[in-house]
Amino acid sequence: MPTPIGHALAGVAAAWAADLVPGDRAWRTASRFASWYERAGNGLTLGCACLAVAPDIDLVFLPFNSEGHRTVTHSVGAVLFVGLFAAAMAVRARRPVARVALMCAVAYATHLLIDWLGADNFPPRGLQLLWPFSHAWYISDWDVFRQTARRQITSGAIIRLNLLAIAQEIAILLPIVVALWSVRVKALAGLATELPSRDHAAK
Ligand SMILES: [Zn+2]
């Protein structure tokens, strides 16, 4: 099971990838003199990082019951719910509804993808990806991300195991995040320079 660090990186990647989709996204821009937080996409990007970690909230309620872990919260049903909830929030905030809904749903769905790609040595292995349509468990068996442990986390062997997993998640996901950042900066900078000229033309 990948760690929250890997999941959060994937959530940020989802938000920045969504910003590359053409359309109503000028509101995602910030001046290059703005803070890093604003340039990174403010609370919505942070929200996507949180959404990508959120499915593991089931561990809080079922800490030592692996039967309940990776069920409802790790499913297309939950992705759909997140998309609809985000759409409602976007309506309230007067933001592009489809864009925000899709961005949030994809950020949440990255968690499912990364868990599916990760190693899982404890039955039932995988996740109930298609809940509520099916209760079958799915896993890729590709073991792209290493097995982690959440018991005896203060023992030397477990600390080593988890640190190694975190290092591997960062090694895989950080280059993707950095690449998306650099492409996004260029794409949104183009939009920012378009805005004044468009305003000017409208006068
Ligand atoms: Zn998970």
Coordinates of N, CA and C and ligand atoms in Angstrom, one line a residue:
M1 N 0.8 -1.2 0.0 CA 0.0 0.0 0.0 C 0.9 1.2 0.0
P2 N 0.8 2.0 -1.1 CA 1.6 3.3 -1.1 C 1.3 4.2 0.0
T3 N 2.2 5.1 0.3 CA 2.1 6.0 1.5 C 1.3 7.3 1.1
P4 N 0.9 8.1 2.0 CA 0.2 9.4 1.7 C 1.1 10.3 0.9
I5 N 2.4 10.2 1.1 CA 3.3 11.1 0.3 C 3.2 10.8 -1.2
G6 N 3.2 9.6 -1.6 CA 3.1 9.2 -3.0 C 1.7 9.6 -3.5
H7 N 0.7 9.4 -2.7 CA -0.7 9.7 -3.1 C -0.8 11.2 -3.3
A8 N -0.3 12.0 -2.4 CA -0.4 13.5 -2.5 C 0.3 14.0 -3.7
L9 N 1.5 13.4 -4.0 CA 2.2 13.9 -5.3 C 1.3 13.6 -6.5
A10 N 0.6 12.4 -6.5 CA -0.2 12.1 -7.6 C -1.4 13.1 -7.7
G11 N -1.9 13.5 -6.6 CA -3.0 14.4 -6.6 C -2.6 15.8 -7.2
V12 N -1.4 16.2 -6.8 CA -0.9 17.5 -7.4 C -0.7 17.4 -8.9
A13 N -0.2 16.2 -9.3 CA 0.0 15.9 -10.7 C -1.3 16.0 -11.4
A14 N -2.4 15.5 -10.8 CA -3.7 15.5 -11.5 C -4.2 16.9 -11.6
A15 N -4.0 17.7 -10.6 CA -4.5 19.1 -10.7 C -3.8 19.9 -11.8
W16 N -2.5 19.7 -11.8 CA -1.7 20.4 -12.8 C -1.9 19.9 -14.2
A17 N -2.1 18.6 -14.4 CA -2.5 18.0 -15.7 C -3.8 18.6 -16.2
A18 N -4.7 18.7 -15.3 CA -6.1 19.3 -15.6 C -5.9 20.7 -16.1
D19 N -4.9 21.4 -15.6 CA -4.7 22.8 -16.0 C -4.2 22.9 -17.4
L20 N -3.7 21.8 -17.9 CA -3.2 21.8 -19.3 C -4.3 21.6 -20.3
V21 N -5.5 21.2 -19.9 CA -6.6 21.1 -20.8 C -7.1 22.4 -21.2
P22 N -7.2 22.7 -22.5 CA -7.6 24.0 -22.9 C -9.1 24.3 -22.5
G23 N -9.4 25.6 -22.4 CA -10.7 26.0 -22.0 C -10.7 27.1 -21.0
D24 N -11.7 27.2 -20.1 CA -11.8 28.2 -19.1 C -10.8 28.0 -17.9
R25 N -9.6 28.4 -18.1 CA -8.6 28.2 -17.0 C -7.8 29.4 -16.7
A26 N -8.1 30.5 -17.3 CA -7.4 31.8 -17.0 C -7.4 32.0 -15.4
W27 N -8.5 31.6 -14.8 CA -8.6 31.8 -13.3 C -7.6 31.0 -12.5
R28 N -7.0 30.1 -13.2 CA -5.9 29.2 -12.5 C -4.6 29.9 -12.6
T29 N -4.5 31.0 -13.3 CA -3.2 31.7 -13.4 C -2.9 32.6 -12.2
A30 N -1.6 32.9 -12.1 CA -1.2 33.9 -11.0 C 0.0 34.6 -11.6
S31 N 0.2 35.8 -11.2 CA 1.4 36.6 -11.6 C 2.6 35.9 -11.1
R32 N 3.7 36.1 -11.9 CA 5.0 35.4 -11.5 C 5.5 36.0 -10.2
F33 N 4.9 37.1 -9.8 CA 5.3 37.8 -8.5 C 4.5 37.3 -7.3
A34 N 3.5 36.5 -7.7 CA 2.6 35.9 -6.6 C 3.4 34.9 -5.8
S35 N 2.8 34.5 -4.7 CA 3.4 33.4 -3.8 C 3.5 32.1 -4.5
W36 N 4.3 31.2 -4.1 CA 4.4 29.9 -4.7 C 3.1 29.2 -4.5
Y37 N 2.4 29.4 -3.4 CA 1.1 28.7 -3.2 C 0.1 29.2 -4.3
E38 N 0.0 30.5 -4.5 CA -0.9 31.0 -5.6 C -0.5 30.5 -7.0
R39 N 0.8 30.5 -7.2 CA 1.2 30.0 -8.6 C 1.0 28.5 -8.7
A40 N 1.0 27.8 -7.6 CA 0.7 26.3 -7.7 C -0.7 26.0 -7.9
G41 N -1.6 27.0 -7.8 CA -3.0 26.7 -8.0 C -3.9 26.8 -6.7
N42 N -3.3 27.5 -5.7 CA -4.1 27.8 -4.5 C -4.7 26.5 -3.8
G43 N -5.8 26.8 -3.2 CA -6.5 25.7 -2.4 C -7.0 24.6 -3.2
L44 N -7.3 24.8 -4.5 CA -7.8 23.7 -5.3 C -6.7 22.7 -5.6
T45 N -5.5 23.1 -5.8 CA -4.4 22.1 -6.0 C -4.2 21.4 -4.6
L46 N -4.2 22.2 -3.5 CA -4.0 21.5 -2.2 C -5.2 20.6 -2.0
G47 N -6.4 21.0 -2.4 CA -7.5 20.1 -2.2 C -7.4 18.8 -3.0
C48 N -6.8 18.9 -4.2 CA -6.6 17.7 -5.0 C -5.6 16.8 -4.3
A49 N -4.6 17.3 -3.7 CA -3.6 16.5 -3.0 C -4.3 15.8 -1.8
C50 N -5.1 16.5 -1.1 CA -5.9 15.9 0.0 C -6.8 14.8 -0.5
L51 N -7.5 15.1 -1.6 CA -8.5 14.1 -2.2 C -7.7 12.8 -2.6
A52 N -6.5 13.0 -3.1 CA -5.7 11.8 -3.5 C -5.3 11.0 -2.3
V53 N -5.3 11.6 -1.1 CA -4.9 10.8 0.1 C -6.2 10.3 0.8
A54 N -7.3 11.0 0.5 CA -8.5 10.8 1.3 C -9.1 9.3 1.3
P55 N -9.0 8.5 0.3 CA -9.6 7.2 0.3 C -9.1 6.3 1.5
D56 N -7.9 6.6 2.0 CA -7.3 5.8 3.1 C -7.9 6.3 4.5
I57 N -8.9 7.2 4.4 CA -9.6 7.6 5.6 C -10.3 6.3 6.3
D58 N -10.5 5.3 5.4 CA -11.1 4.1 6.0 C -10.2 3.4 7.0
L59 N -8.9 3.7 7.0 CA -8.0 3.1 8.0 C -8.3 3.7 9.4
V60 N -8.8 5.0 9.4 CA -9.1 5.6 10.7 C -10.2 4.9 11.4
F61 N -11.2 4.4 10.5 CA -12.4 3.8 11.1 C -12.1 2.3 11.3
L62 N -11.3 1.7 10.4 CA -11.0 0.3 10.5 C -9.5 0.0 10.6
P63 N -8.9 0.5 11.6 CA -7.4 0.4 11.7 C -6.8 -1.0 11.5
F64 N -7.5 -2.0 12.1 CA -6.8 -3.3 12.1 C -7.7 -4.3 11.4
N65 N -8.6 -3.8 10.6 CA -9.5 -4.7 9.9 C -9.3 -4.6 8.4
S66 N -8.5 -5.4 7.8 CA -8.1 -5.3 6.4 C -9.3 -5.7 5.5
E67 N -10.3 -6.4 6.1 CA -11.5 -6.7 5.3 C -12.3 -5.5 4.8
G68 N -12.3 -4.5 5.7 CA -13.0 -3.2 5.4 C -12.2 -2.2 4.6
H69 N -10.9 -2.4 4.6 CA -10.0 -1.4 4.0 C -10.1 -1.6 2.5
R70 N -10.0 -0.5 1.7 CA -10.0 -0.5 0.3 C -11.3 -1.1 -0.3
T71 N -12.4 -0.7 0.3 CA -13.7 -1.1 -0.3 C -14.4 0.1 -0.8
V72 N -15.4 0.6 -0.1 CA -16.2 1.7 -0.6 C -15.4 2.9 -1.0
T73 N -14.4 3.3 -0.2 CA -13.7 4.5 -0.5 C -12.7 4.4 -1.6
H74 N -12.4 3.1 -2.0 CA -11.5 2.8 -3.1 C -12.2 2.3 -4.3
S75 N -13.3 3.1 -4.7 CA -14.1 2.5 -5.8 C -14.6 3.6 -6.8
V76 N -15.1 3.2 -7.9 CA -15.6 4.2 -8.9 C -16.8 4.9 -8.3
G77 N -17.5 4.2 -7.4 CA -18.7 4.8 -6.7 C -18.2 6.1 -6.0
A78 N -17.1 6.0 -5.3 CA -16.6 7.1 -4.5 C -16.1 8.2 -5.4
V79 N -15.5 7.8 -6.5 CA -15.0 8.8 -7.5 C -16.1 9.6 -8.1
L80 N -17.2 8.9 -8.3 CA -18.4 9.6 -8.9 C -19.0 10.5 -7.8
F81 N -19.0 10.1 -6.6 CA -19.5 11.0 -5.5 C -18.7 12.2 -5.4
V82 N -17.3 12.0 -5.4 CA -16.4 13.2 -5.3 C -16.6 14.2 -6.5
G83 N -16.8 13.6 -7.7 CA -17.1 14.5 -8.8 C -18.3 15.3 -8.7
L84 N -19.4 14.6 -8.2 CA -20.7 15.3 -8.0 C -20.6 16.4 -6.9
F85 N -19.9 16.1 -5.8 CA -19.7 17.0 -4.7 C -18.9 18.2 -5.2
A86 N -17.8 17.9 -5.9 CA -17.0 19.0 -6.4 C -17.8 19.9 -7.4
A87 N -18.6 19.3 -8.2 CA -19.4 20.1 -9.1 C -20.3 21.0 -8.3
A88 N -20.9 20.5 -7.3 CA -21.8 21.4 -6.4 C -21.0 22.5 -5.8
M89 N -19.8 22.2 -5.4 CA -18.9 23.3 -4.8 C -18.6 24.3 -5.8
A90 N -18.3 23.8 -7.1 CA -17.9 24.7 -8.2 C -19.1 25.7 -8.5
V91 N -20.3 25.2 -8.5 CA -21.5 26.0 -8.8 C -21.5 27.1 -7.7
R92 N -21.3 26.8 -6.5 CA -21.3 27.8 -5.4 C -20.3 28.8 -5.6
A93 N -19.1 28.3 -6.0 CA -17.9 29.2 -6.1 C -17.9 29.9 -7.5
R94 N -18.9 29.6 -8.3 CA -18.9 30.2 -9.7 C -17.7 29.9 -10.5
R95 N -17.3 28.7 -10.4 CA -16.1 28.2 -11.2 C -16.6 27.2 -12.3
P96 N -15.8 27.0 -13.3 CA -16.2 26.1 -14.4 C -16.5 24.7 -13.8
V97 N -17.8 24.3 -13.8 CA -18.2 23.1 -13.1 C -17.6 21.8 -13.6
A98 N -17.6 21.6 -14.9 CA -17.1 20.3 -15.4 C -15.6 20.2 -15.2
R99 N -14.8 21.4 -15.3 CA -13.4 21.3 -15.1 C -13.1 21.0 -13.6
V100 N -13.7 21.7 -12.7 CA -13.4 21.4 -11.3 C -13.9 20.0 -10.9
A101 N -15.0 19.6 -11.4 CA -15.5 18.2 -11.0 C -14.6 17.2 -11.5
L102 N -14.1 17.3 -12.8 CA -13.2 16.4 -13.4 C -11.9 16.4 -12.7
M103 N -11.4 17.6 -12.4 CA -10.1 17.7 -11.7 C -10.1 16.9 -10.4
C104 N -11.1 17.2 -9.6 CA -11.2 16.6 -8.3 C -11.4 15.0 -8.4
A105 N -12.3 14.6 -9.3 CA -12.5 13.2 -9.5 C -11.3 12.5 -9.9
V106 N -10.5 13.1 -10.9 CA -9.3 12.5 -11.3 C -8.3 12.4 -10.2
A107 N -8.2 13.5 -9.4 CA -7.2 13.5 -8.3 C -7.6 12.3 -7.3
Y108 N -8.8 12.1 -7.0 CA -9.3 11.1 -6.1 C -8.9 9.7 -6.8
A109 N -9.2 9.6 -8.1 CA -9.0 8.4 -8.8 C -7.5 8.0 -8.9
T110 N -6.6 8.9 -8.8 CA -5.2 8.6 -8.8 C -4.8 7.7 -7.7
H111 N -5.6 7.8 -6.5 CA -5.3 7.0 -5.4 C -5.6 5.5 -5.7
L112 N -6.7 5.3 -6.4 CA -7.1 4.0 -6.8 C -6.1 3.4 -7.8
L113 N -5.6 4.2 -8.7 CA -4.7 3.7 -9.7 C -3.4 3.3 -9.0
I114 N -2.9 4.2 -8.1 CA -1.6 3.9 -7.5 C -1.7 2.7 -6.5
D115 N -2.8 2.5 -5.8 CA -3.0 1.3 -5.0 C -3.1 0.1 -5.9
W116 N -3.7 0.2 -7.0 CA -3.9 -0.9 -7.9 C -2.5 -1.3 -8.5
L117 N -1.6 -0.3 -8.7 CA -0.3 -0.6 -9.2 C 0.7 -1.1 -8.1
G118 N 0.3 -0.9 -6.8 CA 1.2 -1.2 -5.7 C 1.2 -2.6 -5.3
A119 N 2.2 -3.0 -4.5 CA 2.2 -4.4 -4.0 C 1.3 -4.5 -2.8
D120 N 0.7 -5.6 -2.7 CA -0.2 -5.9 -1.5 C -0.1 -7.4 -1.2
N121 N 0.5 -7.7 -0.1 CA 0.8 -9.1 0.3 C -0.3 -9.6 1.2
F122 N -1.2 -8.8 1.6 CA -2.2 -9.2 2.6 C -3.6 -9.4 2.1
P123 N -4.2 -10.6 2.2 CA -5.5 -10.8 1.6 C -6.6 -10.1 2.5
P124 N -7.7 -9.7 1.9 CA -7.9 -9.7 0.5 C -7.1 -8.7 -0.3
R125 N -6.4 -9.1 -1.3 CA -5.4 -8.3 -2.0 C -6.1 -7.3 -3.0
G126 N -5.7 -6.1 -3.0 CA -6.2 -5.2 -4.0 C -7.3 -4.3 -3.5
L127 N -8.2 -3.8 -4.4 CA -9.3 -2.9 -3.9 C -10.6 -3.3 -4.6
Q128 N -11.7 -2.9 -4.0 CA -13.0 -3.2 -4.6 C -13.3 -2.1 -5.6
L129 N -12.6 -2.1 -6.7 CA -12.6 -1.0 -7.6 C -14.0 -0.6 -8.2
L130 N -14.8 -1.7 -8.4 CA -16.1 -1.4 -9.1 C -17.3 -1.3 -8.2
W131 N -17.0 -1.2 -6.9 CA -18.2 -1.0 -5.9 C -19.0 0.2 -6.4
P132 N -20.3 0.3 -6.4 CA -21.2 -0.7 -5.9 C -21.7 -1.8 -6.9
F133 N -21.0 -1.8 -8.1 CA -21.5 -2.7 -9.1 C -20.9 -4.1 -8.9
S134 N -19.8 -4.2 -8.2 CA -19.2 -5.5 -8.0 C -18.4 -5.4 -6.7
H135 N -18.3 -6.5 -6.0 CA -17.5 -6.6 -4.8 C -16.2 -7.3 -5.0
A136 N -15.8 -7.5 -6.2 CA -14.6 -8.2 -6.6 C -13.4 -7.3 -6.2
W137 N -12.2 -8.0 -5.9 CA -11.0 -7.2 -5.6 C -10.1 -7.2 -6.8
Y138 N -9.5 -6.1 -7.1 CA -8.7 -5.9 -8.3 C -7.3 -5.5 -7.8
I139 N -6.2 -6.0 -8.5 CA -4.9 -5.6 -8.3 C -4.1 -5.9 -9.6
S140 N -3.1 -5.1 -9.9 CA -2.4 -5.3 -11.2 C -1.4 -6.4 -11.1
D141 N -0.8 -6.6 -9.8 CA 0.3 -7.5 -9.6 C 1.6 -7.0 -10.3
W142 N 1.6 -5.8 -10.7 CA 2.8 -5.2 -11.3 C 3.8 -4.7 -10.2
D143 N 3.3 -4.5 -9.0 CA 4.2 -4.1 -7.9 C 5.1 -2.9 -8.2
V144 N 4.5 -1.9 -8.9 CA 5.2 -0.7 -9.3 C 5.6 0.0 -8.0
F145 N 4.8 0.0 -7.0 CA 5.1 0.6 -5.7 C 5.2 -0.4 -4.6
R146 N 6.2 -0.2 -3.7 CA 6.5 -1.3 -2.8 C 5.5 -1.5 -1.7
Q147 N 5.5 -2.6 -1.1 CA 4.7 -2.9 0.1 C 5.2 -2.0 1.3
T148 N 4.2 -1.5 2.0 CA 4.5 -0.7 3.2 C 3.9 -1.4 4.4
A149 N 4.2 -1.0 5.6 CA 3.7 -1.6 6.8 C 3.2 -0.5 7.7
R150 N 2.0 -0.7 8.4 CA 1.5 0.3 9.3 C 1.4 -0.2 10.8
R151 N 2.0 -1.4 11.0 CA 2.1 -1.9 12.4 C 3.6 -1.9 12.8
Q152 N 3.8 -1.7 14.1 CA 5.2 -1.6 14.6 C 6.0 -0.6 13.8
I153 N 5.5 0.6 13.6 CA 6.1 1.5 12.7 C 7.4 2.2 13.3
T154 N 7.6 1.9 14.6 CA 8.8 2.4 15.3 C 10.0 1.5 15.3
S155 N 9.7 0.2 14.8 CA 10.8 -0.7 14.8 C 11.8 -0.4 13.6
G156 N 13.0 -0.7 13.8 CA 14.0 -0.3 12.8 C 13.7 -0.9 11.4
A157 N 13.3 -2.2 11.4 CA 13.1 -2.8 10.1 C 11.9 -2.2 9.3
I158 N 10.9 -1.9 10.1 CA 9.7 -1.3 9.5 C 10.0 0.2 9.0
I159 N 10.7 0.9 9.8 CA 11.1 2.3 9.4 C 11.9 2.2 8.1
R160 N 12.8 1.3 8.0 CA 13.6 1.1 6.8 C 12.7 0.8 5.6
L161 N 11.8 -0.2 5.8 CA 10.9 -0.6 4.8 C 10.0 0.5 4.2
N162 N 9.5 1.3 5.2 CA 8.6 2.4 4.8 C 9.4 3.6 4.1
L163 N 10.6 3.9 4.6 CA 11.4 4.9 4.0 C 11.8 4.6 2.6
L164 N 12.1 3.3 2.4 CA 12.5 2.8 1.1 C 11.3 3.0 0.1
A165 N 10.1 2.6 0.6 CA 8.9 2.8 -0.2 C 8.6 4.3 -0.5
I166 N 8.8 5.1 0.4 CA 8.6 6.6 0.2 C 9.6 7.1 -0.8
A167 N 10.9 6.6 -0.7 CA 11.9 7.1 -1.6 C 11.6 6.6 -3.1
Q168 N 11.0 5.4 -3.2 CA 10.7 4.9 -4.5 C 9.5 5.7 -5.1
E169 N 8.5 6.0 -4.2 CA 7.4 6.7 -4.7 C 7.8 8.1 -5.2
I170 N 8.7 8.7 -4.4 CA 9.2 10.1 -4.9 C 10.0 10.0 -6.2
A171 N 10.8 8.9 -6.3 CA 11.6 8.7 -7.5 C 10.7 8.5 -8.7
I172 N 9.6 7.9 -8.5 CA 8.7 7.7 -9.7 C 7.9 8.9 -10.0
L173 N 7.3 9.5 -8.9 CA 6.3 10.5 -9.1 C 6.8 11.9 -9.2
L174 N 7.9 12.2 -8.5 CA 8.4 13.6 -8.5 C 8.8 14.1 -9.9
P175 N 9.5 13.3 -10.7 CA 9.8 13.7 -12.0 C 8.5 14.1 -12.9
I176 N 7.5 13.3 -12.6 CA 6.2 13.6 -13.4 C 5.6 14.9 -12.9
V177 N 5.7 15.2 -11.6 CA 5.1 16.4 -11.0 C 6.0 17.6 -11.5
V178 N 7.3 17.5 -11.5 CA 8.2 18.6 -11.9 C 8.0 18.9 -13.4
A179 N 7.8 17.8 -14.2 CA 7.6 18.0 -15.7 C 6.3 18.7 -15.9
L180 N 5.2 18.3 -15.2 CA 3.9 19.0 -15.3 C 4.0 20.4 -14.9
W181 N 4.7 20.7 -13.8 CA 4.9 22.1 -13.3 C 5.5 22.9 -14.4
S182 N 6.6 22.4 -15.1 CA 7.3 23.3 -16.0 C 6.4 23.5 -17.3
V183 N 5.6 22.5 -17.7 CA 4.7 22.6 -18.8 C 3.6 23.6 -18.5
R184 N 3.1 23.4 -17.3 CA 1.9 24.2 -16.8 C 2.3 25.7 -16.7
V185 N 3.5 26.0 -16.2 CA 4.0 27.4 -16.1 C 3.9 28.0 -17.4
K186 N 4.4 27.3 -18.4 CA 4.5 27.9 -19.8 C 3.1 28.1 -20.3
A187 N 2.2 27.1 -20.2 CA 0.8 27.1 -20.7 C 0.1 28.3 -20.1
L188 N 0.2 28.4 -18.7 CA -0.6 29.4 -18.0 C 0.0 30.8 -18.2
A189 N 1.3 30.9 -18.4 CA 1.9 32.2 -18.7 C 1.4 32.7 -20.0
G190 N 1.2 31.8 -21.0 CA 0.7 32.2 -22.3 C -0.7 32.8 -22.1
L191 N -1.5 32.2 -21.2 CA -2.9 32.7 -21.0 C -2.8 34.1 -20.3
A192 N -1.9 34.2 -19.4 CA -1.8 35.5 -18.6 C -1.5 36.6 -19.6
T193 N -0.6 36.4 -20.6 CA -0.3 37.5 -21.5 C -1.4 37.7 -22.5
E194 N -2.2 36.7 -22.7 CA -3.4 36.8 -23.6 C -4.4 37.7 -23.0
L195 N -4.6 37.6 -21.7 CA -5.7 38.3 -21.0 C -5.7 39.8 -21.3
P196 N -4.6 40.6 -21.0 CA -4.7 42.0 -21.2 C -5.0 42.4 -22.6
S197 N -4.4 41.6 -23.6 CA -4.6 42.0 -25.0 C -6.1 41.8 -25.4
R198 N -6.7 40.7 -24.8 CA -8.1 40.5 -25.1 C -8.9 41.6 -24.5
D199 N -8.6 42.0 -23.2 CA -9.3 43.1 -22.6 C -9.2 44.3 -23.4
H200 N -8.0 44.5 -23.9 CA -7.7 45.7 -24.7 C -8.5 45.7 -26.0
A201 N -8.6 44.5 -26.6 CA -9.3 44.4 -27.9 C -10.8 44.7 -27.7
A202 N -11.3 44.4 -26.5 CA -12.7 44.5 -26.2 C -13.1 45.9 -26.0
K203 N -12.1 46.8 -25.7 CA -12.5 48.2 -25.5 C -12.9 48.9 -26.7
Ligands
ZN1 ZN -5.5 3.3 -0.4

